Amino acid sequence: MPGKPLLYGTLDTLVLKTLEHGPRHGYGIARWLETRTDERIQVDESSLYPALYRMQKKGLLASEWGRSELDRRAKFYRLTPKGRKVLAKETEEWASFAEAVSRVLLGSGEA
Amino acid sequence: MSWRRIFRTPVPEEVDEEFAFHVEMRMREYLAEGRTLDEAREAAVERFGDIEEVKAICRRLATERERRTRMTTWWKDFAQDVRFGLRQLRTRPLFAAAAVGTLALGIGANTAVFSAVNGVLLTPLPFEEPERLVEVRTRYLPPSGFDIPRFPISVPELLDLREASTSFEALGLYTTGTRTLTGTEGEPTRVPTVFLDRAALEALGVEPVIGRWFTAEEDVPGVAIGLIGHDLWVTAFGADPSIVGRTITVDDREFTVTGVMPEDFALPSPAYQIFENVGVDPADPGNRAGHGSVGLGRLADGVTMERLRAEAEAIHAGWAEQYRHNVAHFPIFERLPENLVGADVRRSLLVLLGAVALVLLIATVNVANLLLARGERRQVEVAVRTSLGAARGRIVRQLLTESLTLAVLGGALGLLLGHLGLQALLRVDPGALPRTRHIGLDGTVLLFTAGVTVVATLLFGLLPALRAGRDPGGELTGGGRATSPAGRTRFRRILVTAEVALSLVVVLGAGLIGRSFQRLTAVDPGVEIDDRLVFQLQPTGAAWQEEGALPRFYEQLQSRLAAIPGVTSVAGVSHLPLTGSQNRNDFLIEGRPPPADGEPILSAQWTAVLPGYFRTMGIEPLRGRLPTEADRTGTEPVVVLGQSAVDRYFAGEDPLGARVAIARDSVVWGRVVGVVPDTRTTGLDADVIPQIYYPYAQGAGFVWQPSAMYVTMRAAVPPTSLVAATREAVREIAPDVPLTGVGSMQSVFDRSVSRSRFLANLLGTFALVALALAAVGIYGVVAYSVSRRTREIGIRMALGAGRSEVTRRVVAEGAWPALIGIMVGLPLAWLATGALSGMLYEVSPRDPVVFTALSLGLLALAVLSSWIPARRATGLAPTEALRE
């Protein structure tokens, strides 16, 4: 059953992150995110592929057909330079957002 | 990788395959968990939700992306090609200048002619549904004698027609004249005026900019009411809207302005700026024989000209019953649009359009030749690019883009040249074309020029581009049959032949028109043109109606003007030669019975002259004497006949002593005292109208006394230098009488041939351009072929061939295709010049002298163009040539 719904837009950034160190196919991206978050985040296939296609249209990703680990034909995605830049920017914004929220929620609550 | 690019799977299949892979991998997971195959598949697919919808979303996104990439690539390629093309042109400035210049000439000529066609023929007339507007005149066909195909109609005839005809929605009439406008700042001005009735306004259907038309009730004889033109409203009244309802002073009378016509309204021409009521009383419409009006009507819906003409025939038959005399006038109908523009103008413009189309073809042939020559030099470049992976289509596209760049540069320059050139020509000859106000650079002209540019690009650029792309690999290895030297040369020769043939057509057309113009201006107008100054006066107003006032005025004026230093003699005439007057009046010869039904009516142009007119204009009497100051009121009325009046009415007999009189109720006889040679009043190419001259001073009572007269002055100095003194003199004697049309007689002459001259000049220019292009083209082809063969020529000469022999061989290379071109061109020209048959004066459209002379001339030009490069090549010492 799908996990907690992700905040809008976060999926895109996560996908970009998964490609930081090399190209992956769509299934590989989903599995990597699931393993990395100890199954806490379940990637919704109906959002994943549209996200991939959207980001490719915007020029953040490029795709190429290749061979999977099991020697089957699969479409691999990789980051473009533009994609890398966007990843860096989104990561920084997320960090400062998370810090701000933590400060409120995890603080003492006093005035 | 490149395999995949060529055999791309289309988008839908790709998405299916990608999703199928993902589903399969998920299934493996579930199978590993222990589910069955079906459970695993179901669970895997379920993860996608509505998998088909997701696939659809992805497909759409992918297609959009692809489309965008394709477009971006296309534009990038295009920009790159344009930049490359421009760079190429910069490295070869001579080639660029030649190509751009040639194209500018070809395209510019088309722009010029098309903007004239656009303004004159295509811009809609300022009336509603102008095709339904018809002008009514008559054809004068007395049983024997004259046949004047186009003559005014009389008011009673028109009123009868209006009553009897059912073909018109509205039928009115108009006539023209001139009025003097006073009371505005500045001098009194003469304004060409249209006199029309309410029905004519209704037929035209033009809404005034402000104000209204006048009503039929307001159209009363003796009252002046009507509209003014837009230009007059602006210049004389400062576009003051309160003019509506005000009165202005016209011919010393009050004229009530009811409205202002729109800016582009022009009938019969933009010069006419007052539209006054005609003042016809239906109860007393005047003499049926007084033909001075033109009918103006709007055809009812669905009425054709055939039906109208058939009806008119029937109506006229009824007149023949009712009125025994005065039925020699048959109503004729012409469409107003054709009258305003004129069939001759239309034909001239179409001829010019044909000529510039040919010039454009010649220009594109030249540029194609240039490109072919360039193409050969670039074959190695093309071959290398192909071997590096460029697709043939891409190369063709690139070459075409280079051609397009060339064409756009040429087109822009041509647009400028064509527009400026035409404007300059129109300034020199303003009367040459009607509706010049509409001639300019508007959207249609720009669009046309763009279209011509594209067509030119395809014509000259497509073939070289395709040829360059063909078998490029062969070039590198030294083979390549399609672009073999022999094939290339033969192709270029064919182009030269085509070029020469087309040039011949243009040149012959121009030659015929030029010869026609020459014949026209050689016609003797009957008066001397040099050193004469003319102007027109029309004293109007009550003060001048006093008996004897006008003759006294003109007498005074004559002596005052004669006193100006530089003036040899002064006189005057009511109809100046070459001004297009077609006035005639019926007359009687004493002793002959008035013509019965069916007999020829005597008709001539009765012209008033001031004493000394014939001497002033250089007309020598043939017999008898000329009128003098002694011929005045109180003495016997005398007349002088023109030669053709004598030929026609006195066949062989001596007319001196006979008496003639105007045919009207009160007959006053005048004695013929002299005969003079004919003068051409209407124009050089029109038939001579028989003339009867009478002394102005005897006009009242004998014939009539026109208030408007042309004053003619013979000068010992350039006539235009006397203008200021002349104005001064007139102002002294009669300050409120405006002068119009001040100019030399030469300018009157020029104006009368202005249309023919315009066409001859323009066509002549295009013929020169065609000749220049053909000459340059032949030179280019021969020079290029010679440059390729300098070595061969050197060998020949080293082996003992004489210089002239080698030169002759080379010249033949250019001369032979030219000769064939002339032979091909002659039958083409034969056909084409048939279109000129209605436009030539005393010249046959297949005039053998013109055809022979110009064909030989073109051949000589071709030989010369081939000789120059030949001479230069053979001038090289053989050792130098061999070293090349």
CSV table of N, CA and C in Angstrom, one decimal, chain B residues 199-292:
chain,number,residue,atom,x,y,z
B,199,ALA,N,-29.9,63.3,-59.1
B,199,ALA,CA,-29.9,61.9,-59.5
B,199,ALA,C,-28.5,61.4,-59.7
B,200,ALA,N,-27.6,62.3,-60.2
B,200,ALA,CA,-26.2,61.8,-60.3
B,200,ALA,C,-25.6,61.5,-59.0
B,201,LEU,N,-25.9,62.3,-58.0
B,201,LEU,CA,-25.4,62.1,-56.6
B,201,LEU,C,-25.9,60.8,-56.1
B,202,GLU,N,-27.2,60.5,-56.4
B,202,GLU,CA,-27.8,59.3,-56.0
B,202,GLU,C,-27.1,58.1,-56.6
B,203,ALA,N,-26.9,58.2,-57.9
B,203,ALA,CA,-26.2,57.1,-58.7
B,203,ALA,C,-24.9,56.8,-58.1
B,204,LEU,N,-24.1,57.9,-57.8
B,204,LEU,CA,-22.8,57.7,-57.2
B,204,LEU,C,-22.8,57.1,-55.8
B,205,GLY,N,-23.8,57.5,-55.1
B,205,GLY,CA,-24.0,56.9,-53.7
B,205,GLY,C,-22.9,57.2,-52.8
B,206,VAL,N,-22.1,58.3,-52.9
B,206,VAL,CA,-21.0,58.6,-52.0
B,206,VAL,C,-21.5,59.5,-50.9
B,207,GLU,N,-21.3,59.0,-49.7
B,207,GLU,CA,-21.7,59.8,-48.5
B,207,GLU,C,-20.7,60.9,-48.3
B,208,PRO,N,-21.1,62.1,-48.1
B,208,PRO,CA,-20.2,63.2,-47.8
B,208,PRO,C,-19.6,63.0,-46.4
B,209,VAL,N,-18.4,63.6,-46.2
B,209,VAL,CA,-17.7,63.4,-44.9
B,209,VAL,C,-18.5,64.2,-43.9
B,210,ILE,N,-18.9,65.4,-44.2
B,210,ILE,CA,-19.8,66.2,-43.3
B,210,ILE,C,-20.9,66.7,-44.2
B,211,GLY,N,-22.0,67.0,-43.6
B,211,GLY,CA,-23.0,67.6,-44.4
B,211,GLY,C,-23.9,66.6,-45.2
B,212,ARG,N,-24.5,67.1,-46.3
B,212,ARG,CA,-25.4,66.3,-47.0
B,212,ARG,C,-25.3,66.6,-48.5
B,213,TRP,N,-26.1,65.8,-49.3
B,213,TRP,CA,-26.3,66.2,-50.7
B,213,TRP,C,-27.3,67.3,-50.8
B,214,PHE,N,-27.5,67.9,-52.0
B,214,PHE,CA,-28.6,68.9,-52.1
B,214,PHE,C,-29.8,68.1,-52.7
B,215,THR,N,-31.0,68.6,-52.4
B,215,THR,CA,-32.2,67.9,-52.8
B,215,THR,C,-32.5,68.3,-54.3
B,216,ALA,N,-33.4,67.6,-54.9
B,216,ALA,CA,-33.9,67.9,-56.2
B,216,ALA,C,-34.6,69.3,-56.2
B,217,GLU,N,-35.3,69.6,-55.1
B,217,GLU,CA,-36.0,70.9,-55.0
B,217,GLU,C,-35.0,72.0,-54.9
B,218,GLU,N,-33.9,71.8,-54.3
B,218,GLU,CA,-32.9,72.8,-54.1
B,218,GLU,C,-32.2,73.1,-55.5
B,219,ASP,N,-32.2,72.2,-56.4
B,219,ASP,CA,-31.5,72.3,-57.7
B,219,ASP,C,-32.4,73.1,-58.6
B,220,VAL,N,-32.2,74.4,-58.5
B,220,VAL,CA,-33.0,75.4,-59.3
B,220,VAL,C,-32.1,76.2,-60.2
B,221,PRO,N,-32.5,76.4,-61.4
B,221,PRO,CA,-31.6,77.2,-62.2
B,221,PRO,C,-31.4,78.6,-61.6
B,222,GLY,N,-30.2,79.1,-61.7
B,222,GLY,CA,-30.0,80.5,-61.1
B,222,GLY,C,-29.5,80.4,-59.7
B,223,VAL,N,-29.7,79.3,-59.0
B,223,VAL,CA,-29.2,79.1,-57.6
B,223,VAL,C,-27.9,78.3,-57.7
B,224,ALA,N,-26.9,78.7,-56.9
B,224,ALA,CA,-25.7,77.9,-56.8
B,224,ALA,C,-25.6,77.2,-55.4
B,225,ILE,N,-25.7,75.9,-55.5
B,225,ILE,CA,-25.7,75.1,-54.2
B,225,ILE,C,-24.9,73.8,-54.5
B,226,GLY,N,-24.3,73.2,-53.5
B,226,GLY,CA,-23.7,72.0,-53.8
B,226,GLY,C,-22.6,71.6,-52.7
B,227,LEU,N,-21.7,70.7,-53.1
B,227,LEU,CA,-20.6,70.3,-52.2
B,227,LEU,C,-19.3,70.7,-52.7
B,228,ILE,N,-18.3,70.7,-51.8
B,228,ILE,CA,-16.9,70.9,-52.2
B,228,ILE,C,-16.1,69.7,-51.9
B,229,GLY,N,-14.9,69.7,-52.6
B,229,GLY,CA,-14.1,68.5,-52.4
B,229,GLY,C,-13.2,68.6,-51.1
B,230,HIS,N,-12.7,67.5,-50.7
B,230,HIS,CA,-12.0,67.4,-49.5
B,230,HIS,C,-10.7,68.3,-49.5
B,231,ASP,N,-9.9,68.2,-50.6
B,231,ASP,CA,-8.7,69.0,-50.7
B,231,ASP,C,-9.0,70.5,-50.6
B,232,LEU,N,-10.0,70.9,-51.3
B,232,LEU,CA,-10.4,72.4,-51.3
B,232,LEU,C,-10.8,72.8,-49.8
B,233,TRP,N,-11.5,71.9,-49.2
B,233,TRP,CA,-12.0,72.2,-47.8
B,233,TRP,C,-10.8,72.4,-46.9
B,234,VAL,N,-9.8,71.6,-47.1
B,234,VAL,CA,-8.6,71.7,-46.2
B,234,VAL,C,-7.8,72.9,-46.6
B,235,THR,N,-7.5,73.1,-47.9
B,235,THR,CA,-6.6,74.2,-48.2
B,235,THR,C,-7.2,75.6,-48.2
B,236,ALA,N,-8.5,75.7,-48.6
B,236,ALA,CA,-9.1,77.0,-48.6
B,236,ALA,C,-9.8,77.4,-47.4
B,237,PHE,N,-10.3,76.4,-46.7
B,237,PHE,CA,-11.2,76.7,-45.5
B,237,PHE,C,-10.7,76.0,-44.3
B,238,GLY,N,-9.4,75.5,-44.3
B,238,GLY,CA,-8.9,75.0,-43.1
B,238,GLY,C,-9.6,73.9,-42.4
B,239,ALA,N,-10.3,73.1,-43.2
B,239,ALA,CA,-11.1,72.0,-42.7
B,239,ALA,C,-12.1,72.4,-41.6
B,240,ASP,N,-12.6,73.6,-41.8
B,240,ASP,CA,-13.6,74.1,-40.8
B,240,ASP,C,-14.9,73.4,-40.9
B,241,PRO,N,-15.4,72.7,-39.9
B,241,PRO,CA,-16.7,72.0,-40.0
B,241,PRO,C,-17.9,72.9,-40.2
B,242,SER,N,-17.7,74.2,-39.8
B,242,SER,CA,-18.9,75.1,-39.9
B,242,SER,C,-19.2,75.5,-41.3
B,243,ILE,N,-18.4,75.0,-42.3
B,243,ILE,CA,-18.6,75.4,-43.7
B,243,ILE,C,-20.0,74.9,-44.1
B,244,VAL,N,-20.5,73.8,-43.5
B,244,VAL,CA,-21.8,73.3,-43.9
B,244,VAL,C,-22.8,74.3,-43.7
B,245,GLY,N,-23.6,74.7,-44.7
B,245,GLY,CA,-24.6,75.7,-44.6
B,245,GLY,C,-24.2,77.1,-44.9
B,246,ARG,N,-22.9,77.3,-44.9
B,246,ARG,CA,-22.4,78.6,-45.2
B,246,ARG,C,-22.4,78.9,-46.7
B,247,THR,N,-22.2,80.2,-47.1
B,247,THR,CA,-22.1,80.4,-48.5
B,247,THR,C,-20.7,80.9,-48.8
B,248,ILE,N,-20.2,80.5,-49.9
B,248,ILE,CA,-18.9,81.0,-50.4
B,248,ILE,C,-19.1,81.7,-51.7
B,249,THR,N,-18.1,82.5,-52.1
B,249,THR,CA,-18.3,83.3,-53.3
B,249,THR,C,-17.6,82.6,-54.5
B,250,VAL,N,-18.4,82.2,-55.4
B,250,VAL,CA,-17.9,81.5,-56.6
B,250,VAL,C,-18.4,82.3,-57.8
B,251,ASP,N,-17.5,82.7,-58.7
B,251,ASP,CA,-17.9,83.5,-59.9
B,251,ASP,C,-18.8,84.7,-59.5
B,252,ASP,N,-18.4,85.3,-58.4
B,252,ASP,CA,-19.1,86.5,-57.9
B,252,ASP,C,-20.5,86.2,-57.5
B,253,ARG,N,-20.9,84.9,-57.3
B,253,ARG,CA,-22.2,84.6,-56.8
B,253,ARG,C,-22.1,83.9,-55.5
B,254,GLU,N,-23.3,83.8,-54.8
B,254,GLU,CA,-23.3,83.1,-53.6
B,254,GLU,C,-23.5,81.6,-53.9
B,255,PHE,N,-22.6,80.8,-53.3
B,255,PHE,CA,-22.7,79.3,-53.4
B,255,PHE,C,-22.9,78.7,-52.1
B,256,THR,N,-24.0,78.0,-51.9
B,256,THR,CA,-24.3,77.4,-50.5
B,256,THR,C,-23.6,76.1,-50.5
B,257,VAL,N,-22.8,75.9,-49.5
B,257,VAL,CA,-22.1,74.6,-49.3
B,257,VAL,C,-23.0,73.7,-48.5
B,258,THR,N,-23.4,72.6,-49.0
B,258,THR,CA,-24.2,71.6,-48.2
B,258,THR,C,-23.4,70.5,-47.6
B,259,GLY,N,-22.2,70.3,-48.1
B,259,GLY,CA,-21.4,69.2,-47.6
B,259,GLY,C,-20.0,69.1,-48.2
B,260,VAL,N,-19.2,68.2,-47.7
B,260,VAL,CA,-17.9,68.0,-48.2
B,260,VAL,C,-17.7,66.6,-48.6
B,261,MET,N,-17.1,66.4,-49.8
B,261,MET,CA,-16.9,65.0,-50.3
B,261,MET,C,-15.7,64.3,-49.6
B,262,PRO,N,-15.7,63.0,-49.5
B,262,PRO,CA,-14.6,62.3,-48.9
B,262,PRO,C,-13.3,62.5,-49.7
B,263,GLU,N,-12.2,62.2,-49.0
B,263,GLU,CA,-10.9,62.6,-49.5
B,263,GLU,C,-10.5,61.9,-50.8
B,264,ASP,N,-10.9,60.6,-50.9
B,264,ASP,CA,-10.5,59.9,-52.1
B,264,ASP,C,-11.5,60.0,-53.3
B,265,PHE,N,-12.5,60.8,-53.1
B,265,PHE,CA,-13.5,60.9,-54.2
B,265,PHE,C,-13.0,61.8,-55.3
B,266,ALA,N,-13.1,61.3,-56.5
B,266,ALA,CA,-12.5,62.0,-57.6
B,266,ALA,C,-13.4,61.7,-58.9
B,267,LEU,N,-14.1,62.6,-59.4
B,267,LEU,CA,-14.8,62.4,-60.6
B,267,LEU,C,-14.8,63.7,-61.3
B,268,PRO,N,-14.4,63.8,-62.6
B,268,PRO,CA,-13.6,62.8,-63.3
B,268,PRO,C,-12.2,62.7,-62.9
B,269,SER,N,-11.7,63.6,-62.1
B,269,SER,CA,-10.3,63.5,-61.7
B,269,SER,C,-10.2,64.3,-60.4
B,270,PRO,N,-9.1,64.1,-59.6
B,270,PRO,CA,-9.0,64.8,-58.3
B,270,PRO,C,-8.9,66.3,-58.4
B,271,ALA,N,-8.7,66.8,-59.6
B,271,ALA,CA,-8.6,68.3,-59.7
B,271,ALA,C,-10.0,69.0,-59.5
B,272,TYR,N,-11.0,68.2,-59.8
B,272,TYR,CA,-12.4,68.8,-59.6
B,272,TYR,C,-12.8,68.9,-58.2
B,273,GLN,N,-13.0,70.1,-57.7
B,273,GLN,CA,-13.2,70.3,-56.3
B,273,GLN,C,-14.5,71.0,-55.9
B,274,ILE,N,-15.3,71.4,-56.9
B,274,ILE,CA,-16.6,72.0,-56.6
B,274,ILE,C,-17.6,71.1,-57.3
B,275,PHE,N,-18.7,70.8,-56.6
B,275,PHE,CA,-19.7,70.0,-57.1
B,275,PHE,C,-21.0,70.8,-57.0
B,276,GLU,N,-21.3,71.5,-58.1
B,276,GLU,CA,-22.4,72.4,-58.1
B,276,GLU,C,-23.7,71.9,-58.7
B,277,ASN,N,-24.8,72.4,-58.3
B,277,ASN,CA,-26.0,71.9,-59.0
B,277,ASN,C,-26.0,72.3,-60.4
B,278,VAL,N,-26.6,71.5,-61.3
B,278,VAL,CA,-26.6,71.8,-62.7
B,278,VAL,C,-27.6,72.8,-63.1
B,279,GLY,N,-28.7,72.9,-62.3
B,279,GLY,CA,-29.7,73.9,-62.6
B,279,GLY,C,-30.5,73.6,-63.9
B,280,VAL,N,-30.9,72.4,-64.0
B,280,VAL,CA,-31.7,72.1,-65.2
B,280,VAL,C,-33.2,72.1,-64.8
B,281,ASP,N,-34.0,72.8,-65.6
B,281,ASP,CA,-35.4,72.9,-65.4
B,281,ASP,C,-36.1,71.9,-66.3
B,282,PRO,N,-36.7,70.9,-65.7
B,282,PRO,CA,-37.2,69.8,-66.5
B,282,PRO,C,-38.3,70.3,-67.5
B,283,ALA,N,-38.9,71.4,-67.1
B,283,ALA,CA,-39.9,72.0,-68.1
B,283,ALA,C,-39.3,72.6,-69.3
B,284,ASP,N,-38.0,73.1,-69.1
B,284,ASP,CA,-37.4,73.8,-70.2
B,284,ASP,C,-35.9,73.3,-70.2
B,285,PRO,N,-35.8,72.1,-70.7
B,285,PRO,CA,-34.4,71.5,-70.7
B,285,PRO,C,-33.4,72.0,-71.7
B,286,GLY,N,-33.9,72.9,-72.6
B,286,GLY,CA,-32.9,73.4,-73.5
B,286,GLY,C,-33.0,72.7,-74.9
B,287,ASN,N,-32.0,73.1,-75.7
B,287,ASN,CA,-32.0,72.6,-77.1
B,287,ASN,C,-31.6,71.2,-77.2
B,288,ARG,N,-32.4,70.4,-77.9
B,288,ARG,CA,-32.1,69.0,-78.1
B,288,ARG,C,-30.8,68.8,-78.8
B,289,ALA,N,-30.4,69.8,-79.6
B,289,ALA,CA,-29.2,69.7,-80.4
B,289,ALA,C,-27.9,70.2,-79.6
B,290,GLY,N,-28.1,70.7,-78.4
B,290,GLY,CA,-27.0,71.2,-77.6
B,290,GLY,C,-26.3,70.0,-76.8
B,291,HIS,N,-25.3,69.4,-77.3
B,291,HIS,CA,-24.7,68.3,-76.7
B,291,HIS,C,-23.5,68.7,-75.8
B,292,GLY,N,-23.8,68.8,-74.5
B,292,GLY,CA,-22.7,69.2,-73.7
B,292,GLY,C,-22.6,68.4,-72.4
